[in-house]
mmCIF file of N, CA and C in Angstrom:
data_model
loop_
_atom_site.group_PDB
_atom_site.id
_atom_site.type_symbol
_atom_site.label_atom_id
_atom_site.label_comp_id
_atom_site.label_asym_id
_atom_site.label_seq_id
_atom_site.Cartn_x
_atom_site.Cartn_y
_atom_site.Cartn_z
ATOM 1 N N MET A 257 0.842 -1.169 0.000
ATOM 2 C CA MET A 257 0.000 0.000 0.000
ATOM 3 C C MET A 257 0.891 1.237 0.000
ATOM 4 N N ARG A 258 0.585 2.222 -0.845
ATOM 5 C CA ARG A 258 1.387 3.445 -0.962
ATOM 6 C C ARG A 258 0.930 4.460 0.065
ATOM 7 N N PRO A 259 1.854 5.211 0.644
ATOM 8 C CA PRO A 259 1.457 6.271 1.561
ATOM 9 C C PRO A 259 0.805 7.424 0.785
ATOM 10 N N VAL A 260 -0.173 8.044 1.402
ATOM 11 C CA VAL A 260 -0.873 9.164 0.774
ATOM 12 C C VAL A 260 -0.072 10.429 1.023
ATOM 13 N N THR A 261 0.241 11.139 -0.057
ATOM 14 C CA THR A 261 0.986 12.381 0.090
ATOM 15 C C THR A 261 0.028 13.529 0.353
ATOM 16 N N ALA A 262 0.544 14.594 0.895
ATOM 17 C CA ALA A 262 -0.280 15.773 1.186
ATOM 18 C C ALA A 262 -0.897 16.329 -0.089
ATOM 19 N N SER A 263 -0.141 16.340 -1.181
ATOM 20 C CA SER A 263 -0.688 16.889 -2.422
ATOM 21 C C SER A 263 -1.808 16.015 -2.966
ATOM 22 N N ALA A 264 -1.677 14.702 -2.831
ATOM 23 C CA ALA A 264 -2.745 13.813 -3.300
ATOM 24 C C ALA A 264 -3.996 14.009 -2.462
ATOM 25 N N LEU A 265 -3.807 14.181 -1.166
ATOM 26 C CA LEU A 265 -4.938 14.416 -0.271
ATOM 27 C C LEU A 265 -5.614 15.739 -0.598
ATOM 28 N N LEU A 266 -4.820 16.772 -0.869
ATOM 29 C CA LEU A 266 -5.365 18.083 -1.221
ATOM 30 C C LEU A 266 -6.155 18.006 -2.522
ATOM 31 N N LEU A 267 -5.608 17.329 -3.515
ATOM 32 C CA LEU A 267 -6.325 17.182 -4.776
ATOM 33 C C LEU A 267 -7.638 16.432 -4.586
ATOM 34 N N ALA A 268 -7.629 15.437 -3.760
ATOM 35 C CA ALA A 268 -8.856 14.679 -3.510
ATOM 36 C C ALA A 268 -9.892 15.567 -2.829
ATOM 37 N N LEU A 269 -9.460 16.362 -1.870
ATOM 38 C CA LEU A 269 -10.391 17.246 -1.168
ATOM 39 C C LEU A 269 -10.953 18.314 -2.097
ATOM 40 N N VAL A 270 -10.105 18.908 -2.929
ATOM 41 C CA VAL A 270 -10.563 19.936 -3.857
ATOM 42 C C VAL A 270 -11.538 19.323 -4.852
ATOM 43 N N GLY A 271 -11.219 18.177 -5.369
ATOM 44 C CA GLY A 271 -12.108 17.507 -6.310
ATOM 45 C C GLY A 271 -13.435 17.118 -5.675
ATOM 46 N N PHE A 272 -13.401 16.816 -4.396
ATOM 47 C CA PHE A 272 -14.612 16.399 -3.689
ATOM 48 C C PHE A 272 -15.492 17.593 -3.321
ATOM 49 N N THR A 273 -14.880 18.733 -2.967
ATOM 50 C CA THR A 273 -15.659 19.886 -2.528
ATOM 51 C C THR A 273 -16.059 20.809 -3.670
ATOM 52 N N ALA A 274 -15.405 20.733 -4.818
ATOM 53 C CA ALA A 274 -15.756 21.611 -5.931
ATOM 54 C C ALA A 274 -17.206 21.448 -6.355
ATOM 55 N N PRO A 275 -17.724 20.224 -6.468
ATOM 56 C CA PRO A 275 -19.146 20.106 -6.824
ATOM 57 C C PRO A 275 -20.063 20.732 -5.780
ATOM 58 N N LEU A 276 -19.663 20.683 -4.525
ATOM 59 C CA LEU A 276 -20.476 21.307 -3.484
ATOM 60 C C LEU A 276 -20.528 22.814 -3.663
ATOM 61 N N ALA A 277 -19.401 23.412 -4.006
ATOM 62 C CA ALA A 277 -19.371 24.856 -4.208
ATOM 63 C C ALA A 277 -20.241 25.252 -5.393
ATOM 64 N N SER A 278 -20.156 24.498 -6.474
ATOM 65 C CA SER A 278 -20.951 24.871 -7.637
ATOM 66 C C SER A 278 -22.427 24.633 -7.399
ATOM 67 N N SER A 279 -22.785 23.619 -6.618
ATOM 68 C CA SER A 279 -24.204 23.391 -6.352
ATOM 69 C C SER A 279 -24.768 24.485 -5.466
ATOM 70 N N SER A 280 -23.955 25.050 -4.547
ATOM 71 C CA SER A 280 -24.465 26.153 -3.734
ATOM 72 C C SER A 280 -24.635 27.406 -4.590
ATOM 73 N N ALA A 281 -23.789 27.584 -5.590
ATOM 74 C CA ALA A 281 -23.963 28.717 -6.500
ATOM 75 C C ALA A 281 -25.257 28.569 -7.286
ATOM 76 N N ILE A 282 -25.568 27.344 -7.670
ATOM 77 C CA ILE A 282 -26.813 27.091 -8.391
ATOM 78 C C ILE A 282 -28.010 27.366 -7.482
ATOM 79 N N ALA A 283 -27.891 26.966 -6.219
ATOM 80 C CA ALA A 283 -28.989 27.204 -5.276
ATOM 81 C C ALA A 283 -29.228 28.703 -5.096
ATOM 82 N N ARG A 284 -28.154 29.481 -4.999
ATOM 83 C CA ARG A 284 -28.310 30.932 -4.879
ATOM 84 C C ARG A 284 -28.956 31.511 -6.135
ATOM 85 N N ALA A 285 -28.504 31.075 -7.278
ATOM 86 C CA ALA A 285 -29.057 31.575 -8.537
ATOM 87 C C ALA A 285 -30.521 31.199 -8.666
ATOM 88 N N SER A 286 -30.869 30.027 -8.200
ATOM 89 C CA SER A 286 -32.249 29.589 -8.375
ATOM 90 C C SER A 286 -33.215 30.432 -7.556
ATOM 91 N N GLY A 287 -32.769 31.007 -6.430
ATOM 92 C CA GLY A 287 -33.644 31.892 -5.656
ATOM 93 C C GLY A 287 -34.030 33.114 -6.464
ATOM 94 N N ALA A 288 -33.065 33.755 -7.094
ATOM 95 C CA ALA A 288 -33.348 34.918 -7.935
ATOM 96 C C ALA A 288 -34.155 34.492 -9.157
ATOM 97 N N ASP A 289 -33.785 33.354 -9.720
ATOM 98 C CA ASP A 289 -34.511 32.866 -10.892
ATOM 99 C C ASP A 289 -35.964 32.528 -10.551
ATOM 100 N N LYS A 290 -36.172 31.948 -9.357
ATOM 101 C CA LYS A 290 -37.537 31.623 -8.932
ATOM 102 C C LYS A 290 -38.366 32.892 -8.766
ATOM 103 N N THR A 291 -37.781 33.909 -8.143
ATOM 104 C CA THR A 291 -38.487 35.174 -7.971
ATOM 105 C C THR A 291 -38.809 35.771 -9.331
ATOM 106 N N LEU A 292 -37.823 35.788 -10.206
ATOM 107 C CA LEU A 292 -38.023 36.342 -11.546
ATOM 108 C C LEU A 292 -39.136 35.607 -12.276
ATOM 109 N N LYS A 293 -39.099 34.293 -12.222
ATOM 110 C CA LYS A 293 -40.107 33.503 -12.928
ATOM 111 C C LYS A 293 -41.508 33.746 -12.352
ATOM 112 N N ALA A 294 -41.604 33.858 -11.032
ATOM 113 C CA ALA A 294 -42.909 34.030 -10.385
ATOM 114 C C ALA A 294 -43.494 35.423 -10.584
ATOM 115 N N VAL A 295 -42.645 36.439 -10.659
ATOM 116 C CA VAL A 295 -43.111 37.828 -10.672
ATOM 117 C C VAL A 295 -43.159 38.426 -12.070
ATOM 118 N N ASP A 296 -42.348 37.931 -12.977
ATOM 119 C CA ASP A 296 -42.239 38.473 -14.339
ATOM 120 C C ASP A 296 -43.429 38.020 -15.194
ATOM 121 N N THR A 297 -44.564 38.680 -15.033
ATOM 122 C CA THR A 297 -45.791 38.253 -15.708
ATOM 123 C C THR A 297 -45.776 38.477 -17.218
ATOM 124 N N ASP A 298 -44.968 39.428 -17.705
ATOM 125 C CA ASP A 298 -44.912 39.640 -19.159
ATOM 126 C C ASP A 298 -43.772 38.851 -19.818
ATOM 127 N N ASN A 299 -43.073 38.054 -19.015
ATOM 128 C CA ASN A 299 -42.021 37.153 -19.508
ATOM 129 C C ASN A 299 -40.948 37.843 -20.342
ATOM 130 N N ASP A 300 -40.546 39.051 -19.919
ATOM 131 C CA ASP A 300 -39.482 39.751 -20.649
ATOM 132 C C ASP A 300 -38.109 39.574 -19.997
ATOM 133 N N GLY A 301 -38.027 38.747 -18.953
ATOM 134 C CA GLY A 301 -36.748 38.496 -18.301
ATOM 135 C C GLY A 301 -36.395 39.509 -17.232
ATOM 136 N N THR A 302 -37.307 40.434 -16.942
ATOM 137 C CA THR A 302 -37.080 41.438 -15.907
ATOM 138 C C THR A 302 -38.368 41.647 -15.109
ATOM 139 N N ILE A 303 -38.207 42.287 -13.964
ATOM 140 C CA ILE A 303 -39.355 42.677 -13.145
ATOM 141 C C ILE A 303 -39.408 44.190 -13.139
ATOM 142 N N ASP A 304 -40.575 44.749 -13.460
ATOM 143 C CA ASP A 304 -40.736 46.201 -13.354
ATOM 144 C C ASP A 304 -41.518 46.502 -12.070
ATOM 145 N N LEU A 305 -41.664 47.778 -11.753
ATOM 146 C CA LEU A 305 -42.310 48.171 -10.507
ATOM 147 C C LEU A 305 -43.763 47.705 -10.448
ATOM 148 N N LYS A 306 -44.451 47.743 -11.574
ATOM 149 C CA LYS A 306 -45.850 47.298 -11.613
ATOM 150 C C LYS A 306 -45.950 45.819 -11.238
ATOM 151 N N GLU A 307 -45.062 45.003 -11.783
ATOM 152 C CA GLU A 307 -45.059 43.573 -11.470
ATOM 153 C C GLU A 307 -44.689 43.331 -10.007
ATOM 154 N N ALA A 308 -43.704 44.078 -9.518
ATOM 155 C CA ALA A 308 -43.289 43.926 -8.122
ATOM 156 C C ALA A 308 -44.414 44.326 -7.174
ATOM 157 N N THR A 309 -45.085 45.424 -7.489
ATOM 158 C CA THR A 309 -46.186 45.890 -6.644
ATOM 159 C C THR A 309 -47.325 44.869 -6.626
ATOM 160 N N ALA A 310 -47.668 44.323 -7.782
ATOM 161 C CA ALA A 310 -48.730 43.311 -7.849
ATOM 162 C C ALA A 310 -48.350 42.072 -7.043
ATOM 163 N N ALA A 311 -47.102 41.637 -7.158
ATOM 164 C CA ALA A 311 -46.652 40.471 -6.394
ATOM 165 C C ALA A 311 -46.644 40.776 -4.898
ATOM 166 N N GLY A 312 -46.231 41.995 -4.543
ATOM 167 C CA GLY A 312 -46.228 42.398 -3.142
ATOM 168 C C GLY A 312 -47.627 42.421 -2.559
ATOM 169 N N GLU A 313 -48.590 42.917 -3.325
ATOM 170 C CA GLU A 313 -49.975 42.945 -2.847
ATOM 171 C C GLU A 313 -50.533 41.535 -2.680
ATOM 172 N N ALA A 314 -50.195 40.638 -3.585
ATOM 173 C CA ALA A 314 -50.638 39.247 -3.471
ATOM 174 C C ALA A 314 -50.008 38.587 -2.243
ATOM 175 N N THR A 315 -48.735 38.871 -2.012
ATOM 176 C CA THR A 315 -48.063 38.320 -0.841
ATOM 177 C C THR A 315 -48.679 38.876 0.436
ATOM 178 N N PHE A 316 -48.957 40.176 0.454
ATOM 179 C CA PHE A 316 -49.593 40.788 1.614
ATOM 180 C C PHE A 316 -50.905 40.074 1.936
ATOM 181 N N THR A 317 -51.724 39.862 0.931
ATOM 182 C CA THR A 317 -53.021 39.200 1.124
ATOM 183 C C THR A 317 -52.825 37.795 1.685
ATOM 184 N N LYS A 318 -51.831 37.090 1.178
ATOM 185 C CA LYS A 318 -51.540 35.736 1.653
ATOM 186 C C LYS A 318 -51.055 35.756 3.113
ATOM 187 N N LEU A 319 -50.251 36.763 3.470
ATOM 188 C CA LEU A 319 -49.703 36.846 4.823
ATOM 189 C C LEU A 319 -50.731 37.287 5.861
ATOM 190 N N ASP A 320 -51.727 38.041 5.442
ATOM 191 C CA ASP A 320 -52.738 38.580 6.365
ATOM 192 C C ASP A 320 -53.715 37.465 6.762
ATOM 193 N N LYS A 321 -53.236 36.556 7.597
ATOM 194 C CA LYS A 321 -54.000 35.353 7.956
ATOM 195 C C LYS A 321 -55.313 35.667 8.667
ATOM 196 N N ASP A 322 -55.321 36.729 9.485
ATOM 197 C CA ASP A 322 -56.540 37.046 10.233
ATOM 198 C C ASP A 322 -57.450 38.027 9.489
ATOM 199 N N ASN A 323 -57.067 38.369 8.269
ATOM 200 C CA ASN A 323 -57.866 39.251 7.405
ATOM 201 C C ASN A 323 -58.274 40.559 8.065
ATOM 202 N N ASP A 324 -57.341 41.135 8.848
ATOM 203 C CA ASP A 324 -57.649 42.414 9.495
ATOM 204 C C ASP A 324 -57.114 43.612 8.711
ATOM 205 N N GLY A 325 -56.553 43.359 7.530
ATOM 206 C CA GLY A 325 -56.050 44.446 6.692
ATOM 207 C C GLY A 325 -54.653 44.914 7.054
ATOM 208 N N SER A 326 -53.969 44.154 7.919
ATOM 209 C CA SER A 326 -52.600 44.505 8.275
ATOM 210 C C SER A 326 -51.821 43.235 8.598
ATOM 211 N N VAL A 327 -50.505 43.363 8.562
ATOM 212 C CA VAL A 327 -49.630 42.250 8.937
ATOM 213 C C VAL A 327 -48.738 42.696 10.080
ATOM 214 N N ASP A 328 -48.550 41.795 11.032
ATOM 215 C CA ASP A 328 -47.687 42.077 12.169
ATOM 216 C C ASP A 328 -46.425 41.225 12.057
ATOM 217 N N THR A 329 -45.578 41.306 13.057
ATOM 218 C CA THR A 329 -44.312 40.577 13.042
ATOM 219 C C THR A 329 -44.528 39.084 12.828
ATOM 220 N N LYS A 330 -45.495 38.521 13.499
ATOM 221 C CA LYS A 330 -45.765 37.089 13.373
ATOM 222 C C LYS A 330 -46.199 36.745 11.938
ATOM 223 N N GLU A 331 -47.089 37.516 11.380
ATOM 224 C CA GLU A 331 -47.571 37.246 10.021
ATOM 225 C C GLU A 331 -46.476 37.463 8.974
ATOM 226 N N LEU A 332 -45.556 38.377 9.238
ATOM 227 C CA LEU A 332 -44.466 38.646 8.298
ATOM 228 C C LEU A 332 -43.469 37.494 8.219
ATOM 229 N N GLN A 333 -43.497 36.607 9.188
ATOM 230 C CA GLN A 333 -42.691 35.384 9.168
ATOM 231 C C GLN A 333 -41.211 35.632 8.875
ATOM 232 N N GLY A 334 -40.618 36.625 9.518
ATOM 233 C CA GLY A 334 -39.191 36.884 9.373
ATOM 234 C C GLY A 334 -38.791 37.646 8.123
ATOM 235 N N ARG A 335 -39.723 38.131 7.356
ATOM 236 C CA ARG A 335 -39.389 38.877 6.139
ATOM 237 C C ARG A 335 -38.758 40.230 6.448
ATOM 238 N N LEU A 336 -39.065 40.766 7.633
ATOM 239 C CA LEU A 336 -38.521 42.050 8.057
ATOM 240 C C LEU A 336 -37.970 41.939 9.472
ATOM 241 N N SER A 337 -36.873 42.625 9.719
ATOM 242 C CA SER A 337 -36.383 42.726 11.088
ATOM 243 C C SER A 337 -37.288 43.711 11.839
ATOM 244 N N LYS A 338 -37.192 43.720 13.148
ATOM 245 C CA LYS A 338 -37.986 44.672 13.938
ATOM 246 C C LYS A 338 -37.633 46.108 13.557
ATOM 247 N N LYS A 339 -36.359 46.340 13.292
ATOM 248 C CA LYS A 339 -35.895 47.674 12.885
ATOM 249 C C LYS A 339 -36.519 48.079 11.547
ATOM 250 N N ASP A 340 -36.526 47.153 10.594
ATOM 251 C CA ASP A 340 -37.111 47.446 9.280
ATOM 252 C C ASP A 340 -38.623 47.646 9.374
ATOM 253 N N LEU A 341 -39.279 46.853 10.229
ATOM 254 C CA LEU A 341 -40.720 47.025 10.425
ATOM 255 C C LEU A 341 -41.010 48.404 10.990
ATOM 256 N N LYS A 342 -40.238 48.809 11.969
ATOM 257 C CA LYS A 342 -40.444 50.124 12.585
ATOM 258 C C LYS A 342 -40.243 51.240 11.552
ATOM 259 N N ALA A 343 -39.222 51.104 10.712
ATOM 260 C CA ALA A 343 -38.946 52.116 9.689
ATOM 261 C C ALA A 343 -40.053 52.181 8.639
ATOM 262 N N ALA A 344 -40.696 51.040 8.364
ATOM 263 C CA ALA A 344 -41.738 50.984 7.334
ATOM 264 C C ALA A 344 -43.123 51.292 7.890
ATOM 265 N N ASP A 345 -43.205 51.581 9.185
ATOM 266 C CA ASP A 345 -44.475 51.761 9.879
ATOM 267 C C ASP A 345 -44.621 53.216 10.343
ATOM 268 N N PRO A 346 -45.005 54.130 9.443
ATOM 269 C CA PRO A 346 -45.025 55.555 9.801
ATOM 270 C C PRO A 346 -46.009 55.914 10.916
ATOM 271 N N ASP A 347 -47.065 55.136 11.089
ATOM 272 C CA ASP A 347 -48.009 55.455 12.162
ATOM 273 C C ASP A 347 -47.661 54.737 13.472
ATOM 274 N N ASN A 348 -46.564 53.991 13.456
ATOM 275 C CA ASN A 348 -46.033 53.331 14.649
ATOM 276 C C ASN A 348 -47.049 52.474 15.395
ATOM 277 N N ASP A 349 -47.889 51.758 14.652
ATOM 278 C CA ASP A 349 -48.866 50.894 15.311
ATOM 279 C C ASP A 349 -48.392 49.443 15.414
ATOM 280 N N GLY A 350 -47.171 49.159 14.929
ATOM 281 C CA GLY A 350 -46.627 47.813 15.013
ATOM 282 C C GLY A 350 -47.113 46.873 13.932
ATOM 283 N N HIS A 351 -47.870 47.391 12.988
ATOM 284 C CA HIS A 351 -48.418 46.612 11.871
ATOM 285 C C HIS A 351 -48.163 47.374 10.578
ATOM 286 N N LEU A 352 -48.178 46.649 9.483
ATOM 287 C CA LEU A 352 -48.153 47.284 8.167
ATOM 288 C C LEU A 352 -49.476 47.013 7.480
ATOM 289 N N ASP A 353 -50.124 48.076 7.017
ATOM 290 C CA ASP A 353 -51.308 47.866 6.192
ATOM 291 C C ASP A 353 -50.842 47.698 4.747
ATOM 292 N N LYS A 354 -51.764 47.447 3.854
ATOM 293 C CA LYS A 354 -51.387 47.165 2.460
ATOM 294 C C LYS A 354 -50.652 48.355 1.828
ATOM 295 N N LYS A 355 -51.083 49.570 2.155
ATOM 296 C CA LYS A 355 -50.436 50.758 1.595
ATOM 297 C C LYS A 355 -48.987 50.863 2.092
ATOM 298 N N GLU A 356 -48.771 50.616 3.373
ATOM 299 C CA GLU A 356 -47.415 50.669 3.932
ATOM 300 C C GLU A 356 -46.541 49.557 3.347
ATOM 301 N N TYR A 357 -47.115 48.370 3.204
ATOM 302 C CA TYR A 357 -46.374 47.242 2.632
ATOM 303 C C TYR A 357 -45.990 47.544 1.185
ATOM 304 N N SER A 358 -46.921 48.095 0.418
ATOM 305 C CA SER A 358 -46.645 48.448 -0.979
ATOM 306 C C SER A 358 -45.578 49.539 -1.080
ATOM 307 N N ALA A 359 -45.611 50.488 -0.150
ATOM 308 C CA ALA A 359 -44.592 51.542 -0.135
ATOM 309 C C ALA A 359 -43.212 50.941 0.136
ATOM 310 N N LEU A 360 -43.163 49.944 1.011
ATOM 311 C CA LEU A 360 -41.896 49.270 1.295
ATOM 312 C C LEU A 360 -41.414 48.481 0.080
ATOM 313 N N VAL A 361 -42.328 47.821 -0.612
ATOM 314 C CA VAL A 361 -41.963 47.112 -1.843
ATOM 315 C C VAL A 361 -41.360 48.101 -2.843
ATOM 316 N N GLU A 362 -41.999 49.243 -3.012
ATOM 317 C CA GLU A 362 -41.483 50.252 -3.947
ATOM 318 C C GLU A 362 -40.108 50.757 -3.509
ATOM 319 N N GLN A 363 -39.932 51.007 -2.233
ATOM 320 C CA GLN A 363 -38.643 51.479 -1.716
ATOM 321 C C GLN A 363 -37.544 50.446 -1.982
ATOM 322 N N ARG A 364 -37.845 49.199 -1.705
ATOM 323 C CA ARG A 364 -36.849 48.145 -1.911
ATOM 324 C C ARG A 364 -36.606 47.892 -3.397
ATOM 325 N N PHE A 365 -37.628 48.044 -4.215
ATOM 326 C CA PHE A 365 -37.449 47.916 -5.658
ATOM 327 C C PHE A 365 -36.431 48.961 -6.134
ATOM 328 N N LYS A 366 -36.628 50.197 -5.733
ATOM 329 C CA LYS A 366 -35.725 51.278 -6.160
ATOM 330 C C LYS A 366 -34.309 51.047 -5.649
ATOM 331 N N ALA A 367 -34.171 50.519 -4.443
ATOM 332 C CA ALA A 367 -32.844 50.224 -3.898
ATOM 333 C C ALA A 367 -32.152 49.111 -4.693
ATOM 334 N N ALA A 368 -32.938 48.190 -5.228
ATOM 335 C CA ALA A 368 -32.382 47.068 -5.996
ATOM 336 C C ALA A 368 -32.114 47.430 -7.452
ATOM 337 N N ASP A 369 -32.458 48.646 -7.851
ATOM 338 C CA ASP A 369 -32.318 49.095 -9.241
ATOM 339 C C ASP A 369 -31.267 50.208 -9.331
ATOM 340 N N PRO A 370 -29.996 49.873 -9.088
ATOM 341 C CA PRO A 370 -28.968 50.920 -9.040
ATOM 342 C C PRO A 370 -28.752 51.644 -10.364
ATOM 343 N N ASP A 371 -29.045 50.989 -11.487
ATOM 344 C CA ASP A 371 -28.866 51.657 -12.770
ATOM 345 C C ASP A 371 -30.065 52.519 -13.141
ATOM 346 N N GLY A 372 -31.134 52.439 -12.342
ATOM 347 C CA GLY A 372 -32.296 53.302 -12.535
ATOM 348 C C GLY A 372 -33.059 53.084 -13.829
ATOM 349 N N ASP A 373 -32.946 51.874 -14.395
ATOM 350 C CA ASP A 373 -33.643 51.638 -15.661
ATOM 351 C C ASP A 373 -35.101 51.203 -15.472
ATOM 352 N N GLY A 374 -35.526 51.067 -14.219
ATOM 353 C CA GLY A 374 -36.920 50.726 -13.947
ATOM 354 C C GLY A 374 -37.247 49.253 -14.033
ATOM 355 N N THR A 375 -36.222 48.437 -14.212
ATOM 356 C CA THR A 375 -36.422 46.988 -14.242
ATOM 357 C C THR A 375 -35.325 46.302 -13.438
ATOM 358 N N LEU A 376 -35.648 45.101 -12.961
ATOM 359 C CA LEU A 376 -34.673 44.286 -12.243
ATOM 360 C C LEU A 376 -34.478 42.984 -12.992
ATOM 361 N N ASP A 377 -33.223 42.625 -13.215
ATOM 362 C CA ASP A 377 -32.922 41.340 -13.832
ATOM 363 C C ASP A 377 -32.407 40.393 -12.744
ATOM 364 N N ALA A 378 -32.073 39.178 -13.117
ATOM 365 C CA ALA A 378 -31.630 38.171 -12.149
ATOM 366 C C ALA A 378 -30.387 38.637 -11.398
ATOM 367 N N LYS A 379 -29.477 39.316 -12.080
ATOM 368 C CA LYS A 379 -28.250 39.795 -11.429
ATOM 369 C C LYS A 379 -28.593 40.788 -10.315
ATOM 370 N N GLU A 380 -29.514 41.700 -10.571
ATOM 371 C CA GLU A 380 -29.904 42.679 -9.555
ATOM 372 C C GLU A 380 -30.664 42.016 -8.402
ATOM 373 N N LEU A 381 -31.418 40.967 -8.702
ATOM 374 C CA LEU A 381 -32.148 40.253 -7.651
ATOM 375 C C LEU A 381 -31.220 39.462 -6.737
ATOM 376 N N LYS A 382 -29.996 39.202 -7.176
ATOM 377 C CA LYS A 382 -29.024 38.470 -6.369
ATOM 378 C C LYS A 382 -28.295 39.367 -5.376
ATOM 379 N N THR A 383 -28.423 40.671 -5.524
ATOM 380 C CA THR A 383 -27.754 41.597 -4.607
ATOM 381 C C THR A 383 -28.484 41.584 -3.265
ATOM 382 N N PRO A 384 -27.855 42.113 -2.207
ATOM 383 C CA PRO A 384 -28.560 42.196 -0.922
ATOM 384 C C PRO A 384 -29.881 42.975 -1.025
ATOM 385 N N ALA A 385 -29.899 44.065 -1.798
ATOM 386 C CA ALA A 385 -31.135 44.829 -1.973
ATOM 387 C C ALA A 385 -32.178 44.018 -2.737
ATOM 388 N N GLY A 386 -31.734 43.269 -3.732
ATOM 389 C CA GLY A 386 -32.649 42.413 -4.487
ATOM 390 C C GLY A 386 -33.231 41.303 -3.639
ATOM 391 N N LYS A 387 -32.388 40.727 -2.780
ATOM 392 C CA LYS A 387 -32.863 39.670 -1.874
ATOM 393 C C LYS A 387 -33.860 40.241 -0.870
ATOM 394 N N ALA A 388 -33.614 41.451 -0.393
ATOM 395 C CA ALA A 388 -34.548 42.091 0.544
ATOM 396 C C ALA A 388 -35.902 42.310 -0.118
ATOM 397 N N LEU A 389 -35.893 42.711 -1.383
ATOM 398 C CA LEU A 389 -37.145 42.863 -2.123
ATOM 399 C C LEU A 389 -37.809 41.502 -2.326
ATOM 400 N N SER A 390 -37.048 40.525 -2.748
ATOM 401 C CA SER A 390 -37.602 39.190 -3.004
ATOM 402 C C SER A 390 -38.316 38.632 -1.790
ATOM 403 N N ALA A 391 -37.791 38.910 -0.597
ATOM 404 C CA ALA A 391 -38.424 38.414 0.629
ATOM 405 C C ALA A 391 -39.842 38.945 0.777
ATOM 406 N N LEU A 392 -40.112 40.130 0.241
ATOM 407 C CA LEU A 392 -41.445 40.721 0.327
ATOM 408 C C LEU A 392 -42.382 40.212 -0.766
ATOM 409 N N LEU A 393 -41.843 39.536 -1.761
ATOM 410 C CA LEU A 393 -42.626 39.138 -2.916
ATOM 411 C C LEU A 393 -42.998 37.659 -2.915
ATOM 412 N N LYS A 394 -42.486 36.903 -1.950
ATOM 413 C CA LYS A 394 -42.789 35.456 -1.962
ATOM 414 C C LYS A 394 -43.489 35.026 -0.709
#
């Protein structure tokens, strides 16, 4: 039996972990791709503000389990931190109504659109701002 050299062991480890790294990249890409596919109703490969707002309103309706016209921390299911909820809640009632939720969707859409072209592609949805918006749309 031959002794295993450090270089052979390193090559084996790199060869073994490389597929794991690429599969995690695919998983990250699929999140943006899933959002794009779900929200891009005109199938042009981008999300515009109208599409984002419509998806946000649908998500709001789905989250409002008690049908009281607002969502609280529990209903938001971790989509917003307490700090972000407070910032998005101008009347400070601890809830977001549909208008406040839609305003937050618009704010996050604009933050995710650094080139200001009015649309978001998969690359922009992969940014931290894009991920923050996506959390409000699913």
